[in-house]
Coordinates of C-alpha atoms and ligand atoms in Angstrom, one line a residue:
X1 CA -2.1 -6.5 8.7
X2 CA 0.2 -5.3 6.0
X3 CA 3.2 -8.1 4.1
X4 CA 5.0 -7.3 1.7
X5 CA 3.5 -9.7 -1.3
X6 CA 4.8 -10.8 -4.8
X7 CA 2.9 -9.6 -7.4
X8 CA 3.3 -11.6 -10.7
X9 CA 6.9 -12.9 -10.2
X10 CA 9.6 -11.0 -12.0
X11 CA 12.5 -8.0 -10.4
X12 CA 12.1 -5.9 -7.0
X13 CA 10.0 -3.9 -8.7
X14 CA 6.8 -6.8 -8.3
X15 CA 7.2 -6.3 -4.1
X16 CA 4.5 -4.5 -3.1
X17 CA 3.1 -3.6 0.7
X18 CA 0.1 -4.8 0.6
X19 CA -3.1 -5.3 3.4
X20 CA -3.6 -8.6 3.8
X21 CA -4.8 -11.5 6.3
X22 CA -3.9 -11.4 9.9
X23 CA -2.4 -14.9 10.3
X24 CA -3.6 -17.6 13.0
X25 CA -1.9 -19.5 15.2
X26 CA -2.6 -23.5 14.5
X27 CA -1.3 -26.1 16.8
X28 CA 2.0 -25.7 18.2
X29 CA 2.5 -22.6 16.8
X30 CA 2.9 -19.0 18.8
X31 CA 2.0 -15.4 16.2
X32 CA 5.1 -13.1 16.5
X33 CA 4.8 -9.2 16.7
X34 CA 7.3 -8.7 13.7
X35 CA 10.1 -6.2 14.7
X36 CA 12.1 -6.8 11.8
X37 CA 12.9 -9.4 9.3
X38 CA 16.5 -9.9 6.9
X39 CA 17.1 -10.1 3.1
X40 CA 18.3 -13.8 2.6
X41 CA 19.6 -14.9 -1.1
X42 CA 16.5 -17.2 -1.5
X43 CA 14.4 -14.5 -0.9
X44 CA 15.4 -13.1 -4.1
X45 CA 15.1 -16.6 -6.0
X46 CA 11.4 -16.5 -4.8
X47 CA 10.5 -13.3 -5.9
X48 CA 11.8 -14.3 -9.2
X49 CA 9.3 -17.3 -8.9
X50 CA 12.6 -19.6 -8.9
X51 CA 12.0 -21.2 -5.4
X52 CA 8.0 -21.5 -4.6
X53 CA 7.2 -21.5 -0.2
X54 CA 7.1 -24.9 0.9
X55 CA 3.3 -26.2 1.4
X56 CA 1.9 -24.6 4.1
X57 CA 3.8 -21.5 4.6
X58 CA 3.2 -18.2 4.1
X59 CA 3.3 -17.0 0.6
X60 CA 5.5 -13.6 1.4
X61 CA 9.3 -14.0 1.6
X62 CA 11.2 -13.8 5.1
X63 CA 12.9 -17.0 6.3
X64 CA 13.9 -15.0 9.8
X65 CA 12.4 -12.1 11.7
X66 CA 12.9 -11.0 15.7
X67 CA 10.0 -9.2 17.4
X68 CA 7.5 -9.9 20.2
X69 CA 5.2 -12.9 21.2
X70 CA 2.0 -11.6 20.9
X71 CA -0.3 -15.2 21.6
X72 CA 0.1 -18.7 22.0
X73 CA -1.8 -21.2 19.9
X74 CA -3.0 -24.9 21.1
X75 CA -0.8 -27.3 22.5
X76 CA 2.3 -24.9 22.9
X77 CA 3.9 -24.3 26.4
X78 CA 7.0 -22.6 28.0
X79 CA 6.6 -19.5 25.9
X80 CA 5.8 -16.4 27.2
X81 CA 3.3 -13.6 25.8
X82 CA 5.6 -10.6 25.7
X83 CA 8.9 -12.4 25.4
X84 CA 11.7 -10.7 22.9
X85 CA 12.5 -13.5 20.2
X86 CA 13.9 -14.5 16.9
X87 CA 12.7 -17.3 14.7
X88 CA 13.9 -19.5 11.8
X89 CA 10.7 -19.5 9.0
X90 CA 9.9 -21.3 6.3
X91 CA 8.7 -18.2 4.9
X92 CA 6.3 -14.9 5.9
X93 CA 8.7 -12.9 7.5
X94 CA 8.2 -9.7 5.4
X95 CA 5.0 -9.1 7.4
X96 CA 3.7 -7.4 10.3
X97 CA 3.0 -10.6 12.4
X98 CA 3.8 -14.1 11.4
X99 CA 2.8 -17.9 13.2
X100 CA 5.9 -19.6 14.0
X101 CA 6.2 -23.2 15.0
X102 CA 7.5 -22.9 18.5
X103 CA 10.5 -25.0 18.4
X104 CA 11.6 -22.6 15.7
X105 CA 11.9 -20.2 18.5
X106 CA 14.9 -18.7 19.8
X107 CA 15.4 -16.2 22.7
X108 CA 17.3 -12.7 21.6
X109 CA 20.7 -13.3 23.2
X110 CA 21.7 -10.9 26.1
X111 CA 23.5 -8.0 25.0
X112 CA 22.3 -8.3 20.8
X113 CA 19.9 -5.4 20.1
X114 CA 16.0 -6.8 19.1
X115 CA 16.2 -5.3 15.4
X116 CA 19.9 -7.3 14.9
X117 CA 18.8 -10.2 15.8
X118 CA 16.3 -10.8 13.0
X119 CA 19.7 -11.6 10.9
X120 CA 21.0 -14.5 13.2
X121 CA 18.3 -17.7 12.9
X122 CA 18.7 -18.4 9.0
X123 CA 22.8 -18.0 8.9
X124 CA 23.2 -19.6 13.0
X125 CA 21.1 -22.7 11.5
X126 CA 22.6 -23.2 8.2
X127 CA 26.1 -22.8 9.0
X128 CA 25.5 -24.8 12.5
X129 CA 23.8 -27.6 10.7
X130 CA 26.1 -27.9 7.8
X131 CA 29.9 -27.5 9.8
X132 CA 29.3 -28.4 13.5
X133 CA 26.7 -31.1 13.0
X134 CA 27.5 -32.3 9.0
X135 CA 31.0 -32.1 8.6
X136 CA 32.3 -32.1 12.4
X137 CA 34.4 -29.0 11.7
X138 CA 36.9 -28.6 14.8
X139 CA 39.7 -26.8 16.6
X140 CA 43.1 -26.6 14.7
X141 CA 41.4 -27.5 10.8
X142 CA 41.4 -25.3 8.1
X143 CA 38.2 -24.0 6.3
X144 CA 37.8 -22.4 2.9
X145 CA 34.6 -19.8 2.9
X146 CA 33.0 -18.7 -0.3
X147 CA 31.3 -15.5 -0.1
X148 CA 33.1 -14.1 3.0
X149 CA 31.2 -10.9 2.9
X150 CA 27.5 -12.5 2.3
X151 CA 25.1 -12.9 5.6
X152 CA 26.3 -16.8 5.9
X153 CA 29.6 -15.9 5.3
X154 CA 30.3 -13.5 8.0
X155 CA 29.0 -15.3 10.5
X156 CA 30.5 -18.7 9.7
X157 CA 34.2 -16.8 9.9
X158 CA 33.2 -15.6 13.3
X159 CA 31.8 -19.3 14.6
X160 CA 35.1 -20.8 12.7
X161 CA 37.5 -18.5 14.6
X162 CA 36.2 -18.6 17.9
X163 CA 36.4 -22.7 17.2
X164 CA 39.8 -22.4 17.0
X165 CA 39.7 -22.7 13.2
X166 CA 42.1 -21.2 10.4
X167 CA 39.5 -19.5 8.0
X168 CA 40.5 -18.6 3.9
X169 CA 37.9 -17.2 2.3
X170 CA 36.8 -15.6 -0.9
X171 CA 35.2 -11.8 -1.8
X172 CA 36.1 -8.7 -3.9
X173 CA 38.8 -6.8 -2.5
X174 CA 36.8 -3.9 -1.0
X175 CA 35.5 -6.4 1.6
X176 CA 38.6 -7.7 2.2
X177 CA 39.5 -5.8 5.4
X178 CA 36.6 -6.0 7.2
X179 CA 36.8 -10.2 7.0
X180 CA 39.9 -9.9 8.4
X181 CA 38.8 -7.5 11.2
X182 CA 36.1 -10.7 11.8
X183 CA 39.0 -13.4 11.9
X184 CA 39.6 -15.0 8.2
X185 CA 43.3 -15.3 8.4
X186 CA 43.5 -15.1 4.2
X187 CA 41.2 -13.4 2.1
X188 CA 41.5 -14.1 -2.0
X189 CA 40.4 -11.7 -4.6
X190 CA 38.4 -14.7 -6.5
X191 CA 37.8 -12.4 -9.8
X192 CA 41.8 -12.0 -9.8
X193 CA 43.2 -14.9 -8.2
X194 CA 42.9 -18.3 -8.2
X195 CA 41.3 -19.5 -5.2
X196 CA 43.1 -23.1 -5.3
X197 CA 46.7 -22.0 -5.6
X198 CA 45.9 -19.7 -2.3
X199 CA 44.5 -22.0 -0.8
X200 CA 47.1 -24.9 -1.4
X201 CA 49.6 -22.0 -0.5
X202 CA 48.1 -21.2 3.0
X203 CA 48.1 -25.0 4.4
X204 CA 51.7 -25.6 2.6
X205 CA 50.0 -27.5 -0.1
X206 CA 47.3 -30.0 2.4
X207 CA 44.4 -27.7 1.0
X208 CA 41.4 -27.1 2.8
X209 CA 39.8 -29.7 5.8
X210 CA 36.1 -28.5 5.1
X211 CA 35.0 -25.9 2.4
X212 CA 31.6 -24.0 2.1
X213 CA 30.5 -23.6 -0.6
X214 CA 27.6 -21.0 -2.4
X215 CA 28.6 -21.3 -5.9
X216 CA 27.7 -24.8 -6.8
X217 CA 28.5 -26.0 -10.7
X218 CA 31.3 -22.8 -11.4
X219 CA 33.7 -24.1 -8.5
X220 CA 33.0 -27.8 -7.9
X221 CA 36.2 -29.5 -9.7
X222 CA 38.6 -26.0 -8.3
X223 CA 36.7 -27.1 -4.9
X224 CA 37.6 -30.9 -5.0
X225 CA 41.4 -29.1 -6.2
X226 CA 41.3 -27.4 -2.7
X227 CA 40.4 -29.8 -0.6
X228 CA 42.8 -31.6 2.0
X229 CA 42.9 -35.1 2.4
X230 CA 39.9 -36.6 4.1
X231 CA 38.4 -33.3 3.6
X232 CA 34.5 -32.3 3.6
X233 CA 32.8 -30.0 0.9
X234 CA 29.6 -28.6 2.1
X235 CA 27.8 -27.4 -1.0
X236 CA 24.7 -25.0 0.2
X237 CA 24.2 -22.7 -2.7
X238 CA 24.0 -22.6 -6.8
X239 CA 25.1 -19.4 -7.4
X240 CA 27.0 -20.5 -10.5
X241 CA 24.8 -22.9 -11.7
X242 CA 23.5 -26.6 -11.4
X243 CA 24.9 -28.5 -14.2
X244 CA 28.7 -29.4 -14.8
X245 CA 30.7 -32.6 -15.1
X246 CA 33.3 -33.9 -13.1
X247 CA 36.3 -36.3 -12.9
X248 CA 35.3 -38.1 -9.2
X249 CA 38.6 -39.5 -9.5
X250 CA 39.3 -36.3 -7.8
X251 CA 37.2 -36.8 -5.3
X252 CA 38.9 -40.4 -4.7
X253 CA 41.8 -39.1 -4.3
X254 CA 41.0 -36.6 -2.1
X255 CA 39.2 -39.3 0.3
X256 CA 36.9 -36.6 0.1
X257 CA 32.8 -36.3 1.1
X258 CA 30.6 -34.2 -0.5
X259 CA 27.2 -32.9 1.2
X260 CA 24.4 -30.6 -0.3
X261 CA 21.0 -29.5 1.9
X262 CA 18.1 -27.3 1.8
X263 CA 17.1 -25.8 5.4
X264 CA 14.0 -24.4 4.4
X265 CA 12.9 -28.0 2.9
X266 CA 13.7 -30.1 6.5
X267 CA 10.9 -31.9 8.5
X268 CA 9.4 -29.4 11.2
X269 CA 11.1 -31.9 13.8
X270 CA 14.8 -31.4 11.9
X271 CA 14.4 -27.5 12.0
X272 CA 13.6 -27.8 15.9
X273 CA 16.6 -30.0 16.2
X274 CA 18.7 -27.8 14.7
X275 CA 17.2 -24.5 16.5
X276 CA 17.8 -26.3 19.8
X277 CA 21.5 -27.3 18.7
X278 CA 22.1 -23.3 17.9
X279 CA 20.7 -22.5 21.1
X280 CA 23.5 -25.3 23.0
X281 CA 26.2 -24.3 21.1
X282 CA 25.9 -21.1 19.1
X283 CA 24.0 -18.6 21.4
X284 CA 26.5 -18.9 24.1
X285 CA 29.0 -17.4 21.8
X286 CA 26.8 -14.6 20.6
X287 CA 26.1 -14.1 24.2
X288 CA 29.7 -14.0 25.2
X289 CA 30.2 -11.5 22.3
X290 CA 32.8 -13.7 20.3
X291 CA 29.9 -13.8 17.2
X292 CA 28.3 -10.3 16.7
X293 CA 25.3 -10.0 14.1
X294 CA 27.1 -7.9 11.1
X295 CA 24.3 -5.6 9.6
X296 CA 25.2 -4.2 6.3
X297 CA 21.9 -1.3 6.9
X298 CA 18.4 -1.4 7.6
X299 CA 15.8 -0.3 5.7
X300 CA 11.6 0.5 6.0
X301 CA 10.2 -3.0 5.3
X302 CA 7.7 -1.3 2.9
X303 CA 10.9 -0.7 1.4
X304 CA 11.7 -4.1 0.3
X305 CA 12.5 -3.3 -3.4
X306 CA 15.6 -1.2 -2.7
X307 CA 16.8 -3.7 0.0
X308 CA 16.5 -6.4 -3.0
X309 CA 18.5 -4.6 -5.4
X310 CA 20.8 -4.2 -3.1
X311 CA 21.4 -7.5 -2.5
X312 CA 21.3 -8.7 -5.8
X313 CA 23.8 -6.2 -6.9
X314 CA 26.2 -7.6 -3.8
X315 CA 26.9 -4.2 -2.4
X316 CA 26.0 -5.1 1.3
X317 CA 28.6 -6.9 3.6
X318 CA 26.6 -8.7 6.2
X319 CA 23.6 -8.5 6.5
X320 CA 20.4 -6.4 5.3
X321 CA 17.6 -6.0 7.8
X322 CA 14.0 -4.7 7.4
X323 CA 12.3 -3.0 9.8
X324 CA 8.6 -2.1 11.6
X325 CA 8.5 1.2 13.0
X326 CA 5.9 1.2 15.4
Ligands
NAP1 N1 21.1 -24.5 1.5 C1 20.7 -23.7 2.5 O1 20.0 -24.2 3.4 C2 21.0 -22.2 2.5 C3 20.6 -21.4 3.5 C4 21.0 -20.1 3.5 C5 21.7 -19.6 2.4 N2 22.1 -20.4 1.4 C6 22.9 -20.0 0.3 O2 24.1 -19.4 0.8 C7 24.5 -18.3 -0.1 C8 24.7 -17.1 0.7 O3 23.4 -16.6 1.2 P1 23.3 -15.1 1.7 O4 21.9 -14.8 1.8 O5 24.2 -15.0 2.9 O6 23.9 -14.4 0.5 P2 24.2 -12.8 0.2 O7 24.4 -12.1 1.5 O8 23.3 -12.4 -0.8 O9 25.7 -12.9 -0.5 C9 26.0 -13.5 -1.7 C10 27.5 -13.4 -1.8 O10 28.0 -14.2 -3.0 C11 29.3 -13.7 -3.2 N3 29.7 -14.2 -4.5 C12 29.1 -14.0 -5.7 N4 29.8 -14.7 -6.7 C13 30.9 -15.3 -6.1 C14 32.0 -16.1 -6.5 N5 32.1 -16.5 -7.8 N6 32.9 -16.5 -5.6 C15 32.8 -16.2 -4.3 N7 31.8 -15.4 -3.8 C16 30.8 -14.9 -4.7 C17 29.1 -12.2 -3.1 O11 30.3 -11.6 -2.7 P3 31.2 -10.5 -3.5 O12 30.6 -9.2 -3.4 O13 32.5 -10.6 -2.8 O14 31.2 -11.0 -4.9 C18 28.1 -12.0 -2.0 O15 28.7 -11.7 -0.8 C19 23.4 -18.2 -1.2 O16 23.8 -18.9 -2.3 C20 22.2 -18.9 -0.5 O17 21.3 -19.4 -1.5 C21 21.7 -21.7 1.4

């Protein structure tokens, strides 16, 4: 089969489509016809040679993909050769077939085209895992979004709005109407103004019940500044850097609770949690159409490179799919 593989690691120029092993199906596992796969942040890191597969997985990037089961390996039941699907990875996705652990499984929902759904597993379990079953976000709180226009971030202001929860969220301007068209009720200009004074301003000074954040080191002490009372910051990304120091008498004040997590690093058995906790309580608000996959474009998966620079230029809003013509 062909992948797309990473030469020596460096820019999108080291992605290559390449001919390489057909994979097996261990244990447990079930090999997915690969129909498409999405461009996820991390993706990038590991192609820079920033962010290494965990043991075990595939060495191509790809942390999602939708497409058809073609076989079943040992010891896995209740999934059916031919069935449509879409699958959280630890990696492999930029390939023509990939082995999946089966409770990393997920049915396309009704009415979300095959190709689209490649985007939904790596965003529905992140943003699932971190606000519904971390922080407890709920009906009538107020959540600050970084990144509104990024794959997580689009999705998690459709699954806050149909919660019944006020959304604020950051972006350049040119993707400022199309976040509102999705339900964030205030969308800040973060290069010209400062995200803590709007935020404070939109909940008449409170701040923010739960904020997610992709930024990391840049925003933590503006982010502790934003947060309500009793509030939850949900740190998933380092996009401005690791290292900083901070007054915690900020986050004292605030009452407040601080969580950071890896998906792609979680136990086989936490990932299937999680994929079965999407399924309960996601799917059947993709299925009734009140969270729509947002796809930026789709390109050739041989033409992985462009899709990269892309992404690392921040041009897309949504989310950036590859695809199989077969
Ligand atoms: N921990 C986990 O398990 C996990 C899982 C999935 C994703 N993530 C992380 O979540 C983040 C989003 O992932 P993705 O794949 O959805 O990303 P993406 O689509 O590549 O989007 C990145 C976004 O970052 C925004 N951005 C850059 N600098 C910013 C700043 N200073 N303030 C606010 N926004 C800023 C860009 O928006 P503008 O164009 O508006 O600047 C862009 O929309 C990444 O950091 C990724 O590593 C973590």
């Amino acid at each position: 089969m062909y992948a797309v593989t990473i030469g020596e690691p460096g820019g999108p120029e080291v992605l290559a489509w390449t001919e390489v092993p057909d994979p097996e199906p261990g244990p447990g596992e079930v090999l997915v016809e690969v129909h498409a796969s999405a461009v996820n942040r991390a993706d990038l890191l590991q192609r820079a040679g920033q962010y290494p597969p965990p043991a075990g997985a595939p060495p191509y990037p790809g942390l999602e993909c939708s497409g058809v089961v073609l076989a079943t390996g040992p010891e896995v039941s209740g999934v059916a050769v031919g069935a449509e699907v879409c699958a959280l990875l630890a990696g492999g996705g930029y390939a023509e077939r990939v082995a999946v652990p089966a409770g990393q499984l997920l049915p396309v929902p009704p009415g979300v085209d095959l190709i689209d759904a490649a985007g939904l597993p790596e965003v529905a379990c992140t943003v699932w895992s971190n606000l519904v079953d971390l922080a407890g976000l709920r009906a009538g709180q107020t959540l600050l979004v970084h990144g509104g226009g990024s794959g997580i971030g689009t999705f998690t202001i459709q699954l806050a709005t149909a919660l019944g929860v006020r959304v604020l969220t950051t972006a350049r301007a040119a993707k400022h109407a199309r976040l509102r068209e999705l339900g964030a009720e205030r969308t800040i200009d973060y290069p010209e103004q400062d995200f803590v004074a709007a935020t404070r301003e939109a909940t008449g000074g409170r701040g923010a019940d739960v904020i997610l954040d992709i930024i990391g080191a840049d925003y933590l002490s503006r982010n502790l500044a934003a947060l309500a009372r009793d509030g939850w910051l949900a740190i998933i990304g380092l996009q401005g850097g690791r290292r900083t120091e901070q007054d915690l008498g900020a986050l004292l004040t605030a009452r407040g609770t601080i969580s950071a997590t890896s998906l792609r690093s979680r136990s086989l058995a936490d990932k299937a949690r999680i994929v079965r906790g999407v399924r309960d309580q996601i799917w059947p608000l993709v299925e009734s159409g009140a969270i729509r996959p947002v796809v930026d474009r789709r390109l050739p998966m041989p033409e992985a490179a462009e899709a990269h620079r892309i992404v690392e230029r921040n041009e897309h809003l949504g989310k950036v799919l590859l695809t199989i013509t077969r």
